[in-house]
C-alpha cells in the first residue's frame, strides 16, 4: 500500500484529517457529480430541438433518455463494487474520463443512432463515476466534518436541479457556433478534462477491506430482461405492434425468473449476489422497492411528455419551457428540506402519503387547467399546479430512502441502498418506454401543421391521467411502510443519498 492509499476499517475512519488536499478532492467529486446530474436534467429540455435538427424518430428520442437511465441502472451496483475492489479513485477517474469521451460522442453524433449509442455509453460511465462520490467522501473526511460536507453537497445539487433545465434552454436557444443542441453535451468536455487531471493529483486512493465479488452474469440478465421489455415498448407503435414484440416482453419475465434463480445459487456459492434476495423478506423493504419503481415510472412518463407538450404542442421556445419549470424545482427543494427536518420526525409515514396525494392533486389541477385553457395557456397559469406537484414530490423522495431502509438489517444497508437507486432508474427507463403507449399512442402519424398542437395537448392530458393513477397506486403501497421510519443511517449521509438522487427525479 502506497502512502497515498488507504483501506477503510470503518466508515468513520479519516484518511488525513489535516491534509488540505481533501477539500480539493471534495471540489472535484462534487463537480463531477454536478456534471452528471445536470446532464440528466439538461437533455429533456433540448429533446424537441434534437428531434427536429437530427431528424430522430420518436422512438429514438425515447431511447436518448431511456438508454441513459437503463445503462446507469444496470451498472450502478457493479460500479460501486469495482470501486471497493480496484480503488475508488481509480474507478472514479475511469468513469469521469469515459463520461467525458461519451459526452464528446454525443455532441458530435452524426446521426440519431450514434447519439443513442453514445448516451448508453454515457450512462454506463456515470454508473462507474457516481457511486464513488460517497465512498471517497467517507474515506477522505473525518466524521465530525461530514455534516458540513454533505450540507455543501446538498446545496450544490439543489443548484443543479434548478440550473440544469435553464442551462439546457440557454445553450439550445443561443445556438452557439451554429451547433444547435450539441453544446449541452460539449460543455462537459472542459469540466471532465479538468476533473480527470486534478483528480489524479488530489484524490486519495481507498479500497474496501472486504469487498464483494462482481456478479457480471446478474448484470447481463438484468440488462437483457430490461432490453427485451423496453425495446418493443418504444418501437411497437411505429412497427404496428408485431407479434415478436409481445413474445419479447413475455420472454423478459422468463429472464427475470432466471435472474432470481441464479441469484439464489450465487448467494449460496460465494455470498456476493447482485441482488440480496433476503432483503425482500422484509415487508417494508419490498413495499419500498415497489414504491421506488412505480414512482420512477410515473416521473419517467411525466417529464418527457411535459417537455414535448410545452415545445412541440404549445410551440414554446426551450428558454420559456425551462423558465416555466423553475417554480417546480424550487418547490421540490423546499418541501424536501421541511419533510426530513420537521415533518417526518413528527408524523412519520403520513408525510409520504400526504406527498403522494398532494402530487396527485397537482397533476389533476394541471389536467384541469390544460383542458380549460388549451393552446392559450400561459406559463404563469402553470405555476400553481407545478408548485403543488413539486411540494408533493419533495415530501415523498426526501424521506423515502430511510423509510425503506428502516427495517433492513444494518449489515445489508449498503446493498439495500444500492438496490433502491437502481430500481428508481429502472422504473424511470420503463416510464420513458411507456411514453409510446400513453402519449404517442394518442397521436396520429399523419398530422397537418394545424393539428399538431391540439393533438399534443390531448396526448398530454391523457398521460396526466396515467400519472395521477400511478400516484394513487403509490399512496396505497405506502401503507406497507413503517409508521415511524427509523433513522437507519447517519442523518448527513441520508441527506447525501437524497441529494444524489434529486436531479434524477426532476429530469
Coordinates of C-alpha atoms in Angstrom, one line a residue:
X1 CA 0.0 0.0 0.0
X2 CA 1.4 3.4 -1.0
X3 CA 1.5 6.5 1.1
X4 CA -1.4 7.9 -0.9
X5 CA -3.7 4.8 -0.5
X6 CA -5.9 3.8 2.4
X7 CA -8.0 0.8 3.2
X8 CA -11.1 1.5 5.2
X9 CA -11.6 -0.1 8.5
X10 CA -14.9 1.7 9.3
X11 CA -17.0 4.4 7.7
X12 CA -15.7 6.9 10.2
X13 CA -12.0 6.4 9.6
X14 CA -10.4 9.5 8.2
X15 CA -7.6 9.3 5.7
X16 CA -5.8 12.5 6.5
X17 CA -7.8 14.9 8.7
X18 CA -5.1 17.6 8.4
X19 CA -4.5 17.3 4.7
X20 CA -5.8 20.3 2.9
X21 CA -5.9 18.4 -0.3
X22 CA -9.1 16.8 0.9
X23 CA -11.0 20.0 0.1
X24 CA -9.7 19.9 -3.5
X25 CA -10.7 16.3 -3.7
X26 CA -14.2 17.3 -2.5
X27 CA -14.5 20.0 -5.1
X28 CA -13.5 17.6 -7.8
X29 CA -16.0 14.8 -6.9
X30 CA -18.8 17.4 -6.3
X31 CA -18.1 18.9 -9.7
X32 CA -18.2 15.5 -11.4
X33 CA -21.5 14.6 -9.6
X34 CA -22.9 18.0 -10.6
X35 CA -21.8 17.4 -14.2
X36 CA -23.6 14.0 -14.2
X37 CA -26.8 15.3 -12.5
X38 CA -27.1 18.4 -14.7
X39 CA -26.6 16.2 -17.7
X40 CA -29.7 14.3 -16.7
X41 CA -31.9 17.4 -16.4
X42 CA -30.3 19.3 -19.3
X43 CA -31.2 16.8 -22.0
X44 CA -35.0 16.8 -21.7
X45 CA -35.4 20.5 -22.5
X46 CA -33.4 20.0 -25.7
X47 CA -35.3 16.9 -26.9
X48 CA -37.6 18.7 -29.4
X49 CA -34.6 20.5 -30.9
X50 CA -32.7 17.2 -31.2
X51 CA -35.8 15.7 -32.9
X52 CA -36.1 18.5 -35.4
X53 CA -32.4 19.1 -36.2
X54 CA -31.1 15.5 -36.1
X55 CA -34.3 14.0 -37.7
X56 CA -34.7 11.5 -34.9
X57 CA -37.8 9.4 -34.8
X58 CA -39.9 9.5 -31.6
X59 CA -38.7 6.1 -30.5
X60 CA -35.1 7.2 -30.9
X61 CA -36.0 10.3 -28.8
X62 CA -37.2 8.0 -26.1
X63 CA -34.0 6.0 -26.3
X64 CA -31.9 9.1 -25.9
X65 CA -33.3 9.4 -22.4
X66 CA -34.3 5.9 -21.6
X67 CA -30.9 4.5 -22.8
X68 CA -29.0 6.6 -20.3
X69 CA -31.3 5.5 -17.4
X70 CA -31.1 1.9 -18.4
X71 CA -27.3 1.8 -18.6
X72 CA -27.0 3.8 -15.4
X73 CA -29.3 1.4 -13.6
X74 CA -27.7 -1.7 -14.9
X75 CA -24.2 -0.6 -13.8
X76 CA -24.8 1.2 -10.5
X77 CA -24.2 -1.8 -8.1
X78 CA -21.3 -3.2 -10.2
X79 CA -19.8 0.3 -10.3
X80 CA -19.8 0.6 -6.6
X81 CA -18.2 -2.9 -6.2
X82 CA -15.5 -2.1 -8.7
X83 CA -14.5 0.9 -6.6
X84 CA -14.4 -1.3 -3.5
X85 CA -12.2 -3.8 -5.2
X86 CA -9.9 -1.8 -7.5
X87 CA -9.9 1.5 -5.7
X88 CA -12.4 4.4 -5.6
X89 CA -10.0 6.9 -7.1
X90 CA -9.1 4.6 -10.0
X91 CA -12.7 3.8 -10.9
X92 CA -13.8 7.4 -10.5
X93 CA -11.1 8.6 -12.9
X94 CA -12.1 5.9 -15.4
X95 CA -15.7 6.9 -15.0
X96 CA -15.1 10.6 -15.4
X97 CA -12.8 10.0 -18.4
X98 CA -15.3 7.8 -20.1
X99 CA -18.2 10.2 -19.3
X100 CA -16.2 13.0 -21.0
X101 CA -15.5 10.9 -24.1
X102 CA -19.1 9.8 -24.3
X103 CA -20.2 13.5 -24.0
X104 CA -18.0 14.3 -26.9
X105 CA -19.5 11.5 -28.9
X106 CA -23.0 12.8 -28.1
X107 CA -22.0 16.3 -29.1
X108 CA -20.5 15.2 -32.4
X109 CA -23.1 12.5 -33.2
X110 CA -23.5 12.2 -36.9
X111 CA -27.0 10.6 -36.7
X112 CA -29.6 9.6 -34.1
X113 CA -28.3 6.1 -33.9
X114 CA -24.9 7.3 -32.9
X115 CA -26.5 9.6 -30.3
X116 CA -28.4 6.8 -28.7
X117 CA -25.3 4.6 -28.6
X118 CA -23.3 7.5 -27.0
X119 CA -26.0 8.0 -24.4
X120 CA -25.8 4.4 -23.5
X121 CA -22.1 4.7 -23.0
X122 CA -22.6 7.9 -21.0
X123 CA -25.0 6.1 -18.6
X124 CA -22.5 3.3 -18.2
X125 CA -19.7 5.7 -17.3
X126 CA -21.9 7.6 -14.9
X127 CA -22.5 4.2 -13.2
X128 CA -18.8 3.9 -12.6
X129 CA -18.3 7.6 -11.5
X130 CA -21.3 8.4 -9.3
X131 CA -21.1 5.5 -6.7
X132 CA -17.6 6.6 -5.8
X133 CA -18.6 10.0 -4.6
X134 CA -20.0 9.0 -1.2
X135 CA -17.2 6.4 -0.7
X136 CA -14.5 9.0 -1.5
X137 CA -16.0 11.5 1.0
X138 CA -16.1 8.7 3.6
X139 CA -12.5 7.8 3.1
X140 CA -11.3 11.4 3.0
X141 CA -13.2 13.3 5.7
X142 CA -13.5 12.5 9.5
X143 CA -17.0 12.0 10.9
X144 CA -17.1 15.5 12.5
X145 CA -16.6 17.2 9.2
X146 CA -19.2 15.2 7.2
X147 CA -22.2 17.3 8.2
X148 CA -20.6 20.4 6.7
X149 CA -19.5 18.4 3.6
X150 CA -22.9 16.9 3.0
X151 CA -24.7 20.2 3.6
X152 CA -22.5 21.8 0.9
X153 CA -23.1 18.9 -1.4
X154 CA -26.9 19.3 -1.0
X155 CA -26.7 23.0 -1.8
X156 CA -24.7 22.2 -5.0
X157 CA -27.2 19.6 -6.0
X158 CA -30.1 21.9 -5.4
X159 CA -28.4 24.4 -7.7
X160 CA -28.0 21.7 -10.3
X161 CA -31.7 20.8 -10.1
X162 CA -32.7 24.4 -11.0
X163 CA -29.8 25.3 -13.3
X164 CA -29.8 22.1 -15.5
X165 CA -33.0 22.9 -17.4
X166 CA -32.2 26.6 -17.6
X167 CA -28.6 25.9 -18.8
X168 CA -30.0 23.4 -21.4
X169 CA -32.6 26.0 -22.6
X170 CA -30.0 28.8 -22.9
X171 CA -27.4 26.6 -24.7
X172 CA -30.1 25.4 -27.1
X173 CA -31.6 28.9 -27.6
X174 CA -28.2 30.6 -28.2
X175 CA -27.3 28.1 -30.9
X176 CA -23.6 28.6 -30.2
X177 CA -21.4 28.5 -33.4
X178 CA -24.4 27.1 -35.2
X179 CA -24.2 23.8 -33.2
X180 CA -27.9 23.8 -32.3
X181 CA -28.4 21.4 -29.3
X182 CA -24.9 20.0 -29.3
X183 CA -23.3 22.4 -26.7
X184 CA -25.5 20.7 -24.0
X185 CA -23.1 17.8 -24.2
X186 CA -19.9 19.6 -25.3
X187 CA -20.0 21.7 -22.1
X188 CA -19.0 18.6 -20.2
X189 CA -15.6 18.4 -22.0
X190 CA -13.6 21.1 -20.2
X191 CA -15.2 20.2 -16.9
X192 CA -14.4 16.5 -17.4
X193 CA -10.8 17.1 -18.5
X194 CA -10.2 19.3 -15.5
X195 CA -11.7 16.7 -13.2
X196 CA -9.6 14.0 -14.7
X197 CA -6.3 16.0 -14.4
X198 CA -6.9 17.4 -10.9
X199 CA -8.4 14.1 -9.6
X200 CA -5.2 12.2 -10.4
X201 CA -3.3 14.7 -8.2
X202 CA -5.7 15.5 -5.3
X203 CA -7.9 12.4 -4.6
X204 CA -6.5 9.8 -2.2
X205 CA -7.0 6.2 -3.2
X206 CA -9.0 3.9 -0.9
X207 CA -10.4 0.4 -1.1
X208 CA -12.9 -1.6 1.0
X209 CA -11.2 -4.2 3.3
X210 CA -13.6 -7.0 2.3
X211 CA -15.3 -6.2 -1.0
X212 CA -17.9 -8.5 -2.5
X213 CA -17.2 -10.2 -5.8
X214 CA -18.6 -9.0 -9.1
X215 CA -21.8 -10.5 -10.5
X216 CA -21.5 -9.9 -14.2
X217 CA -23.9 -12.7 -15.0
X218 CA -26.5 -10.9 -12.9
X219 CA -25.8 -7.6 -14.6
X220 CA -26.2 -9.3 -18.0
X221 CA -29.5 -10.9 -17.1
X222 CA -30.9 -7.6 -15.7
X223 CA -29.9 -5.7 -18.8
X224 CA -31.2 -8.4 -21.2
X225 CA -34.5 -8.5 -19.4
X226 CA -35.0 -4.7 -19.5
X227 CA -34.0 -4.5 -23.2
X228 CA -36.5 -7.3 -24.0
X229 CA -39.2 -5.3 -22.2
X230 CA -38.3 -1.7 -23.3
X231 CA -37.4 -2.2 -27.0
X232 CA -40.8 -3.5 -28.0
X233 CA -42.5 -0.8 -26.0
X234 CA -40.6 2.0 -27.7
X235 CA -40.7 0.6 -31.2
X236 CA -44.0 -1.3 -31.1
X237 CA -46.3 1.6 -32.1
X238 CA -44.1 2.6 -35.1
X239 CA -44.0 -1.1 -36.3
X240 CA -47.6 -1.8 -35.8
X241 CA -47.2 -3.9 -32.6
X242 CA -45.7 -7.0 -34.3
X243 CA -46.0 -10.5 -32.7
X244 CA -42.3 -10.6 -31.9
X245 CA -42.8 -7.6 -29.6
X246 CA -45.3 -9.4 -27.4
X247 CA -43.0 -12.5 -27.4
X248 CA -40.1 -10.4 -26.3
X249 CA -42.0 -8.8 -23.5
X250 CA -43.2 -12.1 -22.3
X251 CA -39.7 -13.5 -22.6
X252 CA -38.5 -10.7 -20.3
X253 CA -40.4 -12.3 -17.5
X254 CA -38.6 -15.6 -18.1
X255 CA -35.3 -13.8 -18.0
X256 CA -36.2 -12.1 -14.7
X257 CA -37.2 -15.5 -13.3
X258 CA -33.8 -16.9 -14.4
X259 CA -32.2 -13.9 -12.6
X260 CA -33.9 -14.8 -9.3
X261 CA -32.8 -18.5 -9.6
X262 CA -29.2 -17.5 -10.5
X263 CA -29.0 -15.1 -7.6
X264 CA -30.2 -17.7 -5.2
X265 CA -27.4 -20.1 -6.3
X266 CA -24.8 -17.3 -6.2
X267 CA -25.8 -16.4 -2.7
X268 CA -25.1 -20.0 -1.6
X269 CA -22.0 -20.3 -3.6
X270 CA -20.0 -17.2 -2.7
X271 CA -22.3 -14.8 -0.8
X272 CA -21.9 -12.0 -3.4
X273 CA -25.1 -11.7 -5.5
X274 CA -26.0 -8.6 -7.5
X275 CA -29.3 -8.6 -5.6
X276 CA -29.6 -9.7 -2.0
X277 CA -32.8 -11.6 -2.3
X278 CA -33.2 -12.0 1.5
X279 CA -34.0 -8.3 1.7
X280 CA -37.4 -8.9 0.0
X281 CA -38.4 -10.9 3.1
X282 CA -38.6 -7.6 4.9
X283 CA -42.1 -6.3 4.2
X284 CA -41.3 -2.6 4.3
X285 CA -38.3 -3.0 2.0
X286 CA -40.3 -5.0 -0.6
X287 CA -43.1 -2.4 -0.5
X288 CA -40.5 0.4 -0.7
X289 CA -38.8 -1.1 -3.7
X290 CA -42.3 -1.3 -5.3
X291 CA -42.9 2.4 -4.5
X292 CA -39.5 3.4 -5.9
X293 CA -40.1 1.5 -9.1
X294 CA -43.6 2.8 -9.7
X295 CA -42.5 6.3 -8.7
X296 CA -39.8 6.1 -11.3
X297 CA -42.3 5.0 -13.9
X298 CA -44.6 8.0 -13.2
X299 CA -41.7 10.5 -13.3
X300 CA -40.3 9.0 -16.5
X301 CA -43.6 9.4 -18.2
X302 CA -44.3 13.0 -16.9
X303 CA -41.1 14.8 -17.6
X304 CA -40.7 13.7 -21.2
X305 CA -44.3 14.4 -22.2
X306 CA -44.2 17.7 -20.3
X307 CA -41.3 18.9 -22.4
X308 CA -42.9 17.7 -25.6
X309 CA -46.2 19.3 -24.6
X310 CA -44.7 22.8 -24.0
X311 CA -42.4 22.9 -27.0
X312 CA -44.0 20.7 -29.7
X313 CA -47.6 21.2 -28.6
X314 CA -47.7 24.8 -27.4
X315 CA -44.8 25.9 -29.7
X316 CA -42.8 27.5 -26.8
X317 CA -39.1 28.1 -27.1
X318 CA -36.7 26.0 -25.0
X319 CA -36.0 29.0 -22.8
X320 CA -39.6 29.6 -22.0
X321 CA -40.1 26.0 -21.2
X322 CA -37.1 26.0 -18.9
X323 CA -38.2 29.0 -17.0
X324 CA -41.7 27.6 -16.6
X325 CA -40.2 24.7 -14.7
X326 CA -38.3 26.8 -12.1
X327 CA -41.3 27.0 -9.6
X328 CA -41.4 23.2 -9.6
X329 CA -37.7 22.8 -8.8
X330 CA -37.9 25.4 -6.0
X331 CA -41.0 23.7 -4.5
X332 CA -39.2 20.3 -4.6
X333 CA -36.2 21.6 -2.8
X334 CA -38.2 23.5 -0.2
X335 CA -40.5 20.6 0.7
X336 CA -37.7 18.1 0.8
X337 CA -35.9 20.1 3.4
X338 CA -39.0 20.5 5.5
X339 CA -40.0 16.9 5.3
X340 CA -36.8 15.5 6.6
X341 CA -36.1 18.1 9.3
X342 CA -39.5 18.8 10.7
X343 CA -42.4 16.7 9.4
X344 CA -41.3 13.1 9.3
X345 CA -40.0 13.1 12.9
X346 CA -43.4 14.2 14.0
X347 CA -45.9 12.5 11.5
X348 CA -43.9 9.6 10.1
X349 CA -45.3 7.7 7.1
X350 CA -48.3 10.1 6.8
X351 CA -45.9 12.7 5.3
X352 CA -45.0 10.4 2.4
X353 CA -48.7 9.5 1.8
X354 CA -49.6 13.2 2.0
X355 CA -46.9 13.8 -0.6
X356 CA -48.4 11.3 -3.0
X357 CA -51.9 12.8 -2.6
X358 CA -50.5 16.3 -2.9
X359 CA -48.6 15.5 -6.1
X360 CA -51.7 13.7 -7.5
X361 CA -53.7 16.9 -6.7
X362 CA -51.2 19.0 -8.6
X363 CA -51.4 16.6 -11.6
X364 CA -55.2 16.8 -11.6
X365 CA -55.1 20.6 -11.3
X366 CA -52.6 20.7 -14.2
X367 CA -55.0 18.5 -16.2
X368 CA -57.9 20.8 -15.4
X369 CA -56.0 23.9 -16.4
X370 CA -54.7 22.3 -19.6
X371 CA -58.3 21.4 -20.6
X372 CA -59.6 24.8 -19.7
X373 CA -57.0 27.0 -21.5
X374 CA -55.9 24.6 -24.2
X375 CA -53.4 26.2 -26.6
X376 CA -53.7 29.6 -25.0
X377 CA -52.4 28.5 -21.5
X378 CA -49.6 30.8 -20.1
X379 CA -46.6 30.0 -18.1
X380 CA -47.9 31.8 -15.0
X381 CA -51.1 29.7 -15.2
X382 CA -48.9 26.5 -14.9
X383 CA -47.1 27.8 -11.8
X384 CA -49.7 26.8 -9.2
X385 CA -50.1 23.1 -10.3
X386 CA -46.3 22.8 -10.7
X387 CA -45.7 24.2 -7.2
X388 CA -48.3 21.7 -5.8
X389 CA -46.7 18.9 -7.7
X390 CA -43.2 19.9 -6.6
X391 CA -44.2 20.1 -2.9
X392 CA -45.7 16.7 -3.1
X393 CA -42.7 15.2 -4.7
X394 CA -40.4 16.8 -2.1
X395 CA -42.4 15.2 0.6
X396 CA -42.0 11.8 -1.0
X397 CA -38.5 11.3 -2.1
X398 CA -36.5 13.0 0.6
X399 CA -37.6 10.7 3.5
X400 CA -38.4 7.6 1.3
X401 CA -34.9 6.0 1.4
X402 CA -34.8 5.9 5.2
X403 CA -38.4 4.6 5.4
X404 CA -37.4 1.7 3.0
X405 CA -34.2 1.0 4.9
X406 CA -35.6 1.3 8.5
X407 CA -36.3 -2.4 9.0
X408 CA -33.4 -3.7 6.9
X409 CA -30.6 -5.4 8.9
X410 CA -27.7 -3.0 9.3
X411 CA -25.2 -5.3 7.6
X412 CA -27.3 -5.2 4.4
X413 CA -27.9 -1.4 4.5
X414 CA -25.3 -0.7 1.8
X415 CA -26.7 -3.4 -0.6
X416 CA -30.3 -2.2 0.0
X417 CA -29.4 1.4 -0.7
X418 CA -27.7 0.5 -4.0
X419 CA -30.8 -1.5 -5.0
X420 CA -33.1 1.4 -4.2
X421 CA -31.2 3.7 -6.5
X422 CA -31.1 1.0 -9.2
X423 CA -34.8 0.3 -9.2
X424 CA -35.6 4.0 -9.4
X425 CA -33.5 4.3 -12.6
X426 CA -35.1 1.1 -13.9
X427 CA -38.5 2.5 -13.3
X428 CA -37.5 5.7 -15.0
X429 CA -36.4 3.8 -18.1
X430 CA -39.6 1.8 -18.1
X431 CA -41.7 5.0 -17.8
X432 CA -39.8 6.5 -20.7
X433 CA -40.6 3.4 -22.7
X434 CA -44.3 3.6 -21.8
X435 CA -44.4 7.1 -23.4
X436 CA -45.0 5.3 -26.7
X437 CA -48.3 3.9 -25.2
X438 CA -49.6 6.7 -23.0
X439 CA -48.6 9.7 -25.2
X440 CA -47.6 8.8 -28.7
X441 CA -50.3 6.2 -28.9
X442 CA -52.8 9.1 -28.8
X443 CA -51.2 10.9 -31.7
X444 CA -51.8 10.1 -35.4
X445 CA -48.8 9.5 -37.6
X446 CA -50.3 11.9 -40.2
X447 CA -51.0 15.3 -38.8
X448 CA -51.3 18.6 -40.6
X449 CA -49.3 21.5 -39.0
X450 CA -52.6 22.9 -37.7
X451 CA -53.4 19.5 -36.0
X452 CA -50.1 19.1 -34.2
X453 CA -50.8 21.5 -31.3
X454 CA -54.2 20.1 -30.4
X455 CA -53.0 16.5 -30.8
X456 CA -50.1 17.0 -28.4
X457 CA -52.3 18.8 -25.9
X458 CA -54.8 16.0 -25.9
X459 CA -52.0 13.4 -25.6
X460 CA -50.5 15.3 -22.6
X461 CA -53.8 15.4 -20.9
X462 CA -54.2 11.6 -21.4
X463 CA -50.7 11.0 -20.0
X464 CA -51.5 13.1 -16.9
X465 CA -54.4 10.8 -16.2
X466 CA -52.0 7.9 -16.1
X467 CA -49.6 9.8 -13.9
X468 CA -52.4 10.5 -11.4
X469 CA -53.3 6.8 -11.4
X470 CA -49.7 5.9 -10.7
X471 CA -49.6 8.2 -7.7
X472 CA -52.8 6.6 -6.4
X473 CA -51.0 3.2 -6.5
X474 CA -48.0 4.7 -4.7
X475 CA -50.3 6.0 -2.0
X476 CA -51.7 2.5 -1.4
X477 CA -48.3 0.8 -1.4
X478 CA -47.1 3.2 1.2
X479 CA -49.4 1.6 3.8
X480 CA -46.8 -1.2 3.9
X481 CA -44.0 1.2 5.0
X482 CA -43.3 1.6 8.7
X483 CA -45.4 4.1 10.5
X484 CA -42.4 5.7 12.1
X485 CA -39.3 5.1 9.9
X486 CA -36.1 4.8 12.0
X487 CA -33.1 6.8 11.0
X488 CA -31.1 3.8 9.8
X489 CA -28.2 5.8 8.6
X490 CA -26.4 8.9 9.8
X491 CA -28.5 12.0 9.0
X492 CA -25.9 13.6 6.9
X493 CA -25.3 10.5 4.9
X494 CA -29.1 10.2 4.3
X495 CA -29.1 13.8 3.1
X496 CA -26.3 13.0 0.6
X497 CA -28.2 9.9 -0.7
X498 CA -31.3 12.2 -1.3
X499 CA -29.1 14.8 -2.9
X500 CA -27.5 12.3 -5.2
X501 CA -31.0 11.3 -6.5
X502 CA -32.8 14.7 -6.6
X503 CA -32.0 15.8 -10.1
X504 CA -32.6 12.3 -11.4
X505 CA -36.1 12.6 -10.1
X506 CA -36.7 16.0 -11.6
X507 CA -35.2 15.1 -15.0

